mmCIF file of C-alpha atoms in Angstrom:
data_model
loop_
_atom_site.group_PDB
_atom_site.id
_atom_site.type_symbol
_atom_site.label_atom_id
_atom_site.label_comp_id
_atom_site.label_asym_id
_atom_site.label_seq_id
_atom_site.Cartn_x
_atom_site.Cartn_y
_atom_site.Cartn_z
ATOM 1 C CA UNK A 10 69.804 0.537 60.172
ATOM 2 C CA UNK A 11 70.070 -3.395 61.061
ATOM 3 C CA UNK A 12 73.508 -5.061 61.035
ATOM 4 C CA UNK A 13 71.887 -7.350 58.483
ATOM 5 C CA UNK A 14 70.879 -4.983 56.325
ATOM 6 C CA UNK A 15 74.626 -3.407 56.554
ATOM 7 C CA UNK A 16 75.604 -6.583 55.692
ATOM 8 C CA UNK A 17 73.697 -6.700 52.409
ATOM 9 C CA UNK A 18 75.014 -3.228 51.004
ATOM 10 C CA UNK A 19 78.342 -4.297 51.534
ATOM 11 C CA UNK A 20 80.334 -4.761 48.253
ATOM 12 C CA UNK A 21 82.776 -7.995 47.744
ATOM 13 C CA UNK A 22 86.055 -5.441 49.326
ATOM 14 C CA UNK A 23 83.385 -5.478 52.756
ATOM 15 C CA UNK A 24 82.678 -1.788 51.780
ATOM 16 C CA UNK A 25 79.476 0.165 51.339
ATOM 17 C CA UNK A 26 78.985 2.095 48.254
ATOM 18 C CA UNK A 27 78.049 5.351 48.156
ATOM 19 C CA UNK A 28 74.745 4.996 46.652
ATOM 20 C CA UNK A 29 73.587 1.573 48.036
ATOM 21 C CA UNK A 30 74.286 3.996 51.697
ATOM 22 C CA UNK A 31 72.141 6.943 49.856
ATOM 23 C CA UNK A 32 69.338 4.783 49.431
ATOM 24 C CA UNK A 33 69.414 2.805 52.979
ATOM 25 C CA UNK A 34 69.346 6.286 54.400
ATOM 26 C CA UNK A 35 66.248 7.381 52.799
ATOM 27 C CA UNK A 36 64.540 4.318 53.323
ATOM 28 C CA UNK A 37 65.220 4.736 56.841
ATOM 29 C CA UNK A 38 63.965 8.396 57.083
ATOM 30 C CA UNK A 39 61.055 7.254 55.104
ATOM 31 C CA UNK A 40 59.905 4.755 57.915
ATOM 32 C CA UNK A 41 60.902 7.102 60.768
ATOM 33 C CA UNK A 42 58.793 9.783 59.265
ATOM 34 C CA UNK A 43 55.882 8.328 57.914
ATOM 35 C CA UNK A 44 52.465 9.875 59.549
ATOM 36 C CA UNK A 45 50.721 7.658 62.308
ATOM 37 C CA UNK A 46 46.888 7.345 61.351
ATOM 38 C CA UNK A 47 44.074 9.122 63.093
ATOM 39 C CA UNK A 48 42.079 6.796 64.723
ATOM 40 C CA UNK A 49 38.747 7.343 64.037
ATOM 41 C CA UNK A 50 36.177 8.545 66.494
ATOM 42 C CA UNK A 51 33.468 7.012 67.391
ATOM 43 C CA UNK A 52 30.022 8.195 66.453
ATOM 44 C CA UNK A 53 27.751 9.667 69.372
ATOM 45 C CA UNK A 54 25.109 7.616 70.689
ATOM 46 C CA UNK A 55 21.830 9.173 71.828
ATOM 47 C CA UNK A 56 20.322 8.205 74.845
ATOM 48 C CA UNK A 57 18.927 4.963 73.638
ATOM 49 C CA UNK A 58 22.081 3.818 72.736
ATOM 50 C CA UNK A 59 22.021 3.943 68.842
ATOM 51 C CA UNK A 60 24.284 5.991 66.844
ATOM 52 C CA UNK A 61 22.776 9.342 65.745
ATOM 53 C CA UNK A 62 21.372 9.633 62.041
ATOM 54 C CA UNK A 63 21.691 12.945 60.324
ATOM 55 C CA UNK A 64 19.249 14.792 60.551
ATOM 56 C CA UNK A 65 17.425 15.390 56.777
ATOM 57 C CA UNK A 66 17.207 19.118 55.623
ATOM 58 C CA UNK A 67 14.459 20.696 56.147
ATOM 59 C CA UNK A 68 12.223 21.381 52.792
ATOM 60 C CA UNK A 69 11.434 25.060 52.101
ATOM 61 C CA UNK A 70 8.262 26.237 53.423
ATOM 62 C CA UNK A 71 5.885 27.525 50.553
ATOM 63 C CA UNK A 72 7.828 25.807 47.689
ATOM 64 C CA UNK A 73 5.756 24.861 45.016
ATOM 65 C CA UNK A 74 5.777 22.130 42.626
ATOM 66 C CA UNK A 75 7.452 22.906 39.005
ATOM 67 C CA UNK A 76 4.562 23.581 36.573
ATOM 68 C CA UNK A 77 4.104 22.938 33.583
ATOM 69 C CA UNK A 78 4.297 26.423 31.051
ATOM 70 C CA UNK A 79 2.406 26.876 27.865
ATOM 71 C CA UNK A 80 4.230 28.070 25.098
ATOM 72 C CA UNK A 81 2.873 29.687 21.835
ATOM 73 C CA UNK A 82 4.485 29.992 18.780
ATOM 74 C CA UNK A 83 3.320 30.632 15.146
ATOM 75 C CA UNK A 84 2.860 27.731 12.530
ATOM 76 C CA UNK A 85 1.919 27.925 9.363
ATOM 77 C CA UNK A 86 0.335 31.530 9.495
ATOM 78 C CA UNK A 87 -1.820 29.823 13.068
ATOM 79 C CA UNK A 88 -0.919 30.296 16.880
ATOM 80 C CA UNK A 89 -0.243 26.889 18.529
ATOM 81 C CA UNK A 90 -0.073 26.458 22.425
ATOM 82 C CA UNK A 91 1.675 23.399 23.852
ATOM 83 C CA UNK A 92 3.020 22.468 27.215
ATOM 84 C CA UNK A 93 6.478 22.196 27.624
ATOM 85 C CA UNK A 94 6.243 19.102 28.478
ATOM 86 C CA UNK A 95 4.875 18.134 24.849
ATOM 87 C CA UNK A 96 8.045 19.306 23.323
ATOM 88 C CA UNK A 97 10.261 16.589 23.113
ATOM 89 C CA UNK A 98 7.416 14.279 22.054
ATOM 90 C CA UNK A 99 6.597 16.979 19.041
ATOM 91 C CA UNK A 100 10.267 17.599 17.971
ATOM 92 C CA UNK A 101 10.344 13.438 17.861
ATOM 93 C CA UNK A 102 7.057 13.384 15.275
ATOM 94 C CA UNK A 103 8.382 16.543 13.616
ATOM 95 C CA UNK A 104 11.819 14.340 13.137
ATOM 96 C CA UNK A 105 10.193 11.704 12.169
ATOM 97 C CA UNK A 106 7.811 13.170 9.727
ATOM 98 C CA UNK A 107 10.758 15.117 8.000
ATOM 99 C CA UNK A 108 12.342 11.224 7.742
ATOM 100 C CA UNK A 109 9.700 10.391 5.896
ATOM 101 C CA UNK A 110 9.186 13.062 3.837
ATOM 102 C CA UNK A 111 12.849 12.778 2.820
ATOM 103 C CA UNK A 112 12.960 9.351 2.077
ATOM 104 C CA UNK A 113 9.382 9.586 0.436
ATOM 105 C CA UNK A 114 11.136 12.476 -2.110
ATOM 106 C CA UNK A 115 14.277 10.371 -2.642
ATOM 107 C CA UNK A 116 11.888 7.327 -3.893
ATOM 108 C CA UNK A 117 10.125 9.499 -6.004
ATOM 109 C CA UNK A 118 13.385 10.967 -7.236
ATOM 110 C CA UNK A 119 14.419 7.592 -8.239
ATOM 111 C CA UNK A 120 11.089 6.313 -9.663
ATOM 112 C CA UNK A 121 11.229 9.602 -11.668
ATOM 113 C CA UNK A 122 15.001 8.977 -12.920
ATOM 114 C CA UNK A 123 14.159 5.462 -13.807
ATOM 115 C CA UNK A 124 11.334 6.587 -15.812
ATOM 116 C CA UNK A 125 13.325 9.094 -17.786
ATOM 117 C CA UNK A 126 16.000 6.882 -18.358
ATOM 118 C CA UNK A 127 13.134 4.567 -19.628
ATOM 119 C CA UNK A 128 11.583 6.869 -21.671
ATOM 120 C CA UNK A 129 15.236 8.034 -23.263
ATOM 121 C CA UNK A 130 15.989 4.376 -24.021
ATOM 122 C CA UNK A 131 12.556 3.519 -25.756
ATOM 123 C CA UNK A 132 13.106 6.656 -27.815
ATOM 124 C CA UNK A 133 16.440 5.518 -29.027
ATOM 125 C CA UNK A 134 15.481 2.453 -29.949
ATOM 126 C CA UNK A 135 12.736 4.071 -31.792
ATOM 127 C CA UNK A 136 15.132 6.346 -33.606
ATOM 128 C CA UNK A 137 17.199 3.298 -34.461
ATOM 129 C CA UNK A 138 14.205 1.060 -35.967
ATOM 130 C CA UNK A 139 12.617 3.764 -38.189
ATOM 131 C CA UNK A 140 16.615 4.036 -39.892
ATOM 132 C CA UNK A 141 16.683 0.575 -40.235
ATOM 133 C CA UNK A 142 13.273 -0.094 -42.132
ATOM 134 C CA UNK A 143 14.723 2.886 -44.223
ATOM 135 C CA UNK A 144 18.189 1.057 -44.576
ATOM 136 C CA UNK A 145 16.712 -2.531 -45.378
ATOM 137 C CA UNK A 146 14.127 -1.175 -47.699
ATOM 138 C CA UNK A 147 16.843 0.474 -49.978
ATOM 139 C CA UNK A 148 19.021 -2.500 -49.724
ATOM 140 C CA UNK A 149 15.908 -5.031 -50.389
ATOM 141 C CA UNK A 150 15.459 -2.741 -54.078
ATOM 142 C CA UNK A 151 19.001 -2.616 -55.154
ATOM 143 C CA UNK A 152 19.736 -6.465 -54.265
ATOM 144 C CA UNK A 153 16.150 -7.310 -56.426
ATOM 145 C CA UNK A 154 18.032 -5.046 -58.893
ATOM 146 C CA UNK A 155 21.628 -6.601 -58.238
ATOM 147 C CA UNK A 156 19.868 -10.136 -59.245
ATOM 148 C CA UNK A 157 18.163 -9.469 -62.248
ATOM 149 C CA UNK A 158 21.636 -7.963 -63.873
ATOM 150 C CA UNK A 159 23.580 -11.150 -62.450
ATOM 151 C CA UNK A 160 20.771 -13.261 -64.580
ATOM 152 C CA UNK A 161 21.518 -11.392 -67.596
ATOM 153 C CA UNK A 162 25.542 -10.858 -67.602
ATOM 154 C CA UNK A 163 25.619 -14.707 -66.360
ATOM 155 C CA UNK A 164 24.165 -15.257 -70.292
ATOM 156 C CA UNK A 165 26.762 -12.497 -71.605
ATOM 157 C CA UNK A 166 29.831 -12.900 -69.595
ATOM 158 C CA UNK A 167 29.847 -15.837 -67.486
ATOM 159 C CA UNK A 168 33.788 -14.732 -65.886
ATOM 160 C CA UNK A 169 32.503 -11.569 -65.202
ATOM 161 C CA UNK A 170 29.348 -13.179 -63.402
ATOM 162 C CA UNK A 171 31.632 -15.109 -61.093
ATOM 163 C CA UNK A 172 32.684 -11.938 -59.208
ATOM 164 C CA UNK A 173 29.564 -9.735 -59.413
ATOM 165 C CA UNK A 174 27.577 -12.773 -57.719
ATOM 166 C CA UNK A 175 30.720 -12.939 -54.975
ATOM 167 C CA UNK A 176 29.899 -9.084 -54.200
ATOM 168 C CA UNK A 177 25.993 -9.544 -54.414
ATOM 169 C CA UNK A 178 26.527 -12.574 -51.769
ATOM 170 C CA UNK A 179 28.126 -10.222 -49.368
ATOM 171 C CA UNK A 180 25.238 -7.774 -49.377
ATOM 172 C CA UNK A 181 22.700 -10.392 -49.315
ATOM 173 C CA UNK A 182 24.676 -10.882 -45.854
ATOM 174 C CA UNK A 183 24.991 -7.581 -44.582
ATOM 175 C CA UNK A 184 21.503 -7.458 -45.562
ATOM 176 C CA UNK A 185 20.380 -10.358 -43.457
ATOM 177 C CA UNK A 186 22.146 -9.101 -40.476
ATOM 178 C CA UNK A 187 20.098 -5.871 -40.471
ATOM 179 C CA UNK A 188 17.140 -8.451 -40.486
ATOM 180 C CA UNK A 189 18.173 -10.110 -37.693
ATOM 181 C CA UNK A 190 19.393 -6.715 -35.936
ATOM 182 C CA UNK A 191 15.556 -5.551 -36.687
ATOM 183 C CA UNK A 192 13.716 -8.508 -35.138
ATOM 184 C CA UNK A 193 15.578 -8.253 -31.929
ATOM 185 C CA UNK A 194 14.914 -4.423 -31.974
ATOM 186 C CA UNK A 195 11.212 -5.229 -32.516
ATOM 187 C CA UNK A 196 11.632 -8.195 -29.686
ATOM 188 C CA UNK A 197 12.773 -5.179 -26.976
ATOM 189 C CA UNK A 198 10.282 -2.829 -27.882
ATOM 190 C CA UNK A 199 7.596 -5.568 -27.521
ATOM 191 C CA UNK A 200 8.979 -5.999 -24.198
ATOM 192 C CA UNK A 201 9.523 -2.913 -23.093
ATOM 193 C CA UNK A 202 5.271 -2.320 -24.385
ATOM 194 C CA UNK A 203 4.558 -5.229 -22.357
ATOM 195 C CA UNK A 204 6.030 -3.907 -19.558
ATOM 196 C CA UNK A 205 4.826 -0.484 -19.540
ATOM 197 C CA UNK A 206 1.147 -1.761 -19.846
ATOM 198 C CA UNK A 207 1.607 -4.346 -16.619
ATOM 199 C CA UNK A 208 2.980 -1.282 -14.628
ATOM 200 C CA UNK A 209 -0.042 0.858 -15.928
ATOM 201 C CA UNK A 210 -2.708 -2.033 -15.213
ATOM 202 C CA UNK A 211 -0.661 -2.436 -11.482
ATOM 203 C CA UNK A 212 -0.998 1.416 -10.876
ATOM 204 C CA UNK A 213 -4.736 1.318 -12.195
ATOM 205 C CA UNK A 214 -5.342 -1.450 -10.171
ATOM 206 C CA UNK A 215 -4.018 0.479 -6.563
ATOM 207 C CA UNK A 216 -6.019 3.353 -7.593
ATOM 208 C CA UNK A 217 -8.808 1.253 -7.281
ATOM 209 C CA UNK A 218 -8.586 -0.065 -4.544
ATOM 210 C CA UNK A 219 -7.678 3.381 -2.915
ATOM 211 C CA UNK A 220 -10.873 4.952 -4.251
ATOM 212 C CA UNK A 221 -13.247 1.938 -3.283
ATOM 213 C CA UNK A 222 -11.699 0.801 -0.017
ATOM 214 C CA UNK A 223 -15.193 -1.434 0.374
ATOM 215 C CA UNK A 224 -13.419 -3.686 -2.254
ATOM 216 C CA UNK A 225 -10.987 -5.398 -0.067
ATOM 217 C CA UNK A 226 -14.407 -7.847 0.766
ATOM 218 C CA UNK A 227 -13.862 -10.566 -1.889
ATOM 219 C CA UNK A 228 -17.529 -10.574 -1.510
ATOM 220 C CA UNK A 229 -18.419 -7.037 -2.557
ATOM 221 C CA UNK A 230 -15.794 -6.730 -5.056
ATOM 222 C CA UNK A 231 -16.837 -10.129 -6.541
ATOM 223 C CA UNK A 232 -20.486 -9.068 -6.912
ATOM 224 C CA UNK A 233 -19.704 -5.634 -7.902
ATOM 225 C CA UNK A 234 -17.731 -6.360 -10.482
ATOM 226 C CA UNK A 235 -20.685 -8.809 -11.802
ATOM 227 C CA UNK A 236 -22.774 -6.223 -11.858
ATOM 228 C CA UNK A 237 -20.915 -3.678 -13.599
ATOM 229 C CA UNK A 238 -20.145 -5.871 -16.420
ATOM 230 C CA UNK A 239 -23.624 -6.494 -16.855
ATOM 231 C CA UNK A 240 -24.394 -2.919 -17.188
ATOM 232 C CA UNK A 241 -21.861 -2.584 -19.730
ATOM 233 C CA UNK A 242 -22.377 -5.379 -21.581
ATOM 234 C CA UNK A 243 -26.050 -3.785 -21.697
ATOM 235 C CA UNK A 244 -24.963 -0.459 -22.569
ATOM 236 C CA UNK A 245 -22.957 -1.780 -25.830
ATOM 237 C CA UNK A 246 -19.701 -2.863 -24.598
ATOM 238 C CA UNK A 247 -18.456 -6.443 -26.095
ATOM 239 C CA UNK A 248 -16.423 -8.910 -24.363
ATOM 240 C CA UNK A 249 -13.600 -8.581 -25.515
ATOM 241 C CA UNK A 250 -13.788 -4.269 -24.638
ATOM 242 C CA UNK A 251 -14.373 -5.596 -21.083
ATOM 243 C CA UNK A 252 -11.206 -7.707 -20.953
ATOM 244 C CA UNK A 253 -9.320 -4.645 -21.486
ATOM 245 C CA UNK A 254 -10.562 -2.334 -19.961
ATOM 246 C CA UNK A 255 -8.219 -1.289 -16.875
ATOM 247 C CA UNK A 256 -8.602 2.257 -16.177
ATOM 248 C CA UNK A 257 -9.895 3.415 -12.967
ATOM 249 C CA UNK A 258 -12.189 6.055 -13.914
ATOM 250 C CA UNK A 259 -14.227 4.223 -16.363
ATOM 251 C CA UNK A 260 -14.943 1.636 -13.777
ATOM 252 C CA UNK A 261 -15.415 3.899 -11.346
ATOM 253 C CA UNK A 262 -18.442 5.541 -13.575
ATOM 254 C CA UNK A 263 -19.561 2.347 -14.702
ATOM 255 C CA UNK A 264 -20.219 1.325 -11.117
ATOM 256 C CA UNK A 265 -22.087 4.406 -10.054
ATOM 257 C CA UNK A 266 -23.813 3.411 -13.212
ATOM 258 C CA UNK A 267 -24.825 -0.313 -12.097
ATOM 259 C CA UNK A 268 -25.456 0.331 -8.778
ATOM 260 C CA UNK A 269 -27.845 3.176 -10.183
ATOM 261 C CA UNK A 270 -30.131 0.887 -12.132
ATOM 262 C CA UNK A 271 -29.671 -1.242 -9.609
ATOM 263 C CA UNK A 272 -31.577 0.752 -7.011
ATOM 264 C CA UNK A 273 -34.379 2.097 -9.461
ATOM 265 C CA UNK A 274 -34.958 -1.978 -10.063
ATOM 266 C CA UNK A 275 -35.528 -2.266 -6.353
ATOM 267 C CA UNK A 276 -37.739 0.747 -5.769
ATOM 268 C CA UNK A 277 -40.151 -0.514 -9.138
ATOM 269 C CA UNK A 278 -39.893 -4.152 -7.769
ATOM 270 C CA UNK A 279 -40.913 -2.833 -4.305
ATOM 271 C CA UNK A 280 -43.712 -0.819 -5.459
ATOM 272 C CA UNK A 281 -44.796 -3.854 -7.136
ATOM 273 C CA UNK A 282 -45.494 -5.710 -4.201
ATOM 274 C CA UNK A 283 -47.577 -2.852 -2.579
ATOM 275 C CA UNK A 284 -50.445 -4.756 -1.566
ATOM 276 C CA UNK A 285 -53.140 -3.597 -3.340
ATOM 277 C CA UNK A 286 -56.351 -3.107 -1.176
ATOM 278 C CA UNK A 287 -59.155 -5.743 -1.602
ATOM 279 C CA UNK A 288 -62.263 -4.623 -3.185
ATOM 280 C CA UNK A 289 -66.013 -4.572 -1.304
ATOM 281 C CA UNK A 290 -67.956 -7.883 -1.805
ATOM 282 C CA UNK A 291 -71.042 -6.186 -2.847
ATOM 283 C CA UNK A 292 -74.600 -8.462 -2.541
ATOM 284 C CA UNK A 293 -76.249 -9.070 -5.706
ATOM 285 C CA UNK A 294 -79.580 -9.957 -6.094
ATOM 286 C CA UNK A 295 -80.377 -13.619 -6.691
ATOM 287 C CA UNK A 296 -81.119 -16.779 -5.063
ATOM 288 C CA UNK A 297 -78.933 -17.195 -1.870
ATOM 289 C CA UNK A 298 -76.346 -20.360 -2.384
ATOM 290 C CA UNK A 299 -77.018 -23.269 -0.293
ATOM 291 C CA UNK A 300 -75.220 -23.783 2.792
ATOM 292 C CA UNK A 301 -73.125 -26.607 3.011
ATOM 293 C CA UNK A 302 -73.393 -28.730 6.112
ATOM 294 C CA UNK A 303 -70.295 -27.213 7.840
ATOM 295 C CA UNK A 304 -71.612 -23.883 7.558
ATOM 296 C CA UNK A 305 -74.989 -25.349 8.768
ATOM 297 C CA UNK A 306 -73.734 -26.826 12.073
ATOM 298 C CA UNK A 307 -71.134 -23.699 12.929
ATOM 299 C CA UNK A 308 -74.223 -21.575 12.297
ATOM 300 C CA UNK A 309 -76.789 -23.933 14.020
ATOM 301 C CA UNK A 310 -74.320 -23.296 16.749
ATOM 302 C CA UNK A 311 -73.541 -19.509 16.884
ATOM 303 C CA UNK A 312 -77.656 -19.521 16.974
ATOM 304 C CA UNK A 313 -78.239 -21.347 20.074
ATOM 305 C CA UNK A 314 -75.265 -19.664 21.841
ATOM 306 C CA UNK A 315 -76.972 -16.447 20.991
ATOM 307 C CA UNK A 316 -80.116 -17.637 22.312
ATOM 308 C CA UNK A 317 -79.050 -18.668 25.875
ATOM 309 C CA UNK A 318 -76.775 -15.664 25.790
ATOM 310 C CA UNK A 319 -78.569 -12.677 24.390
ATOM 311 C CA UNK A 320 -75.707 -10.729 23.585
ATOM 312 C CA UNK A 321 -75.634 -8.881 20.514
ATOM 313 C CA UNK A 322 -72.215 -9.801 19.677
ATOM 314 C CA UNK A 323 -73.391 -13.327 19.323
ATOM 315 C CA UNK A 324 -76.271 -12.574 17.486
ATOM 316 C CA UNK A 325 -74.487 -10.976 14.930
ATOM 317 C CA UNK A 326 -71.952 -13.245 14.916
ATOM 318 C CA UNK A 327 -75.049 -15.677 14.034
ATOM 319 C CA UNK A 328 -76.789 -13.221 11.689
ATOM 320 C CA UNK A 329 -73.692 -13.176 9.236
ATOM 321 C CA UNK A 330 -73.488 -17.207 9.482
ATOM 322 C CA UNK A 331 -76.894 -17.204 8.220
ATOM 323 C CA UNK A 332 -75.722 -15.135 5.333
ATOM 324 C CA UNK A 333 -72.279 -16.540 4.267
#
């Protein structure tokens, strides 16, 4: 150890302690001991002068590429072969389709529920108007009762009249509260009638358009729709019928009905405009017509070009101008 490091484990007395000497020690052992490092070798050159690259492993001789296996498995009751390559793509649609399927069950489950719970309130409310027409129609008979003996003892006893007519005013109110109470019952139901019939026209609508996919064309569905209230109309329906009249399956027949008459209309109006062959021209005896001078010349004509030709086409050509 340096005299200048002695120097700094010295205490104030100019002694070393005990453990400040421990410590210098080790540290001094530690330095005197500590491993020199290997120096590294350097890599052999080949004759050119470059260092030498490892060489790569040699690939087996006669190994053959991984192939793909078929596997079969039973589905449903069938045998189905796949590579097994396809797996992971098939367990991906399988996971997907059972998504769907869940989460198509769970909306269902919820439409359902809502439904019920629909159904359960429109029943109660039901319940509750029919006991309320019973209730006001019992009260409406003994208040017309009520009045008619507060016109007589109000003759009679006029005191006594004073506080019949205060009890007769409080069940003319607790009657006119049950009036109220039944006008906004018949106010929900109205709705909730209303409601159910837009969801029913919505869901008729869809079904529609499901089962006549051609009706997406504004065109078609326009025309269409023309024609099958024609038929209708025709067949006895009134206006007013048509306006309401939303379900699927009577338009459905109705069309197969208009486009049916329809098509016989075209096959009688194509029939009627068969051309109908021209009868014979048959020569009756009489005086033959004077030609006029046109025919004269163009048969004055076809006669002296038959003459310089002699062919028979051109003299019969000149033969029927005589004729005509």
């Amino acid at each position: 150890m340096s005299q200048p490091e002695n120097q700094e484990l010295a205490n104030d007395n100019g002694e070393v302690s005990n453990d400040d000497a421990v410590m210098a020690a080790l540290l001094a052992k530690g330095e005197s001991e500590a491993p020199e490092e290997e120096e590294e070798q350097p890599e052999q050159a080949d004759e050119s002068g470059e260092p030498a690259q490892p060489e790569p492993e040699a690939e087996e001789e006669g190994a053959e590429p991984p192939q793909d296996e078929d596997l079969s498995f039973e589905l449903d009751g069938k045998t189905v072969t796949l590579k097994k390559s396809q797996l992971p793509e098939v367990y991906r649609n399988q996971m997907l389709d059972a998504d769907y399927r869940r989460k198509t069950a769970e909306v269902a489950e919820a439409r359902r529920a809502a439904q019920e719970q629909a159904e359960q309130i429109r029943a109660e409310r039901s319940h509750y108007a029919n006991q309320l027409d019973v209730s006001l129609s019992l009260m409406h008979k003994q208040l017309i009762g009520d009045q008619e003996a507060l016109v007589e003892l109000a003759r009679t006893d006029p005191a006594e009249w004073v506080a019949r007519n205060a009890e007769f005013q409080q069940r003319v109110s607790v009657y006119q509260q049950a009036v109220q109470q039944r006008e906004q019952l018949g106010h929900a139901q109205q709705a909730d009638e209303q409601r159910a019939q837009q969801e029913w026209r919505s869901g008729e609508r869809k079904l529609l358009q499901e089962k006549l996919p051609e009706w997406k064309d504004p065109a078609v569905a326009t025309a269409e729709q023309k024609l099958i209230a024609e038929t209708l109309l025709g067949a006895g329906y009134s206006a007013d019928e048509l306006s309401e009249l939303f379900d699927h399956r009577a338009l459905l027949i109705g069309r197969k009905a208009a486009l049916w008459d329809q098509h016989q209309s075209q096959l009688q109006a194509a029939k009627a405009k068969q051309a109908k062959p021209e009868p014979r021209r048959t020569l009756t005896p009489g005086a033959p017509k004077p030609q006029t001078d046109t025919q004269r010349s163009t048969y004055q004509e076809a006669l002296a070009k038959a003459k310089r030709s002699g062919k028979p086409d051109d003299v019969v050509r000149a033969l029927m101008l005589k004729g005509a």
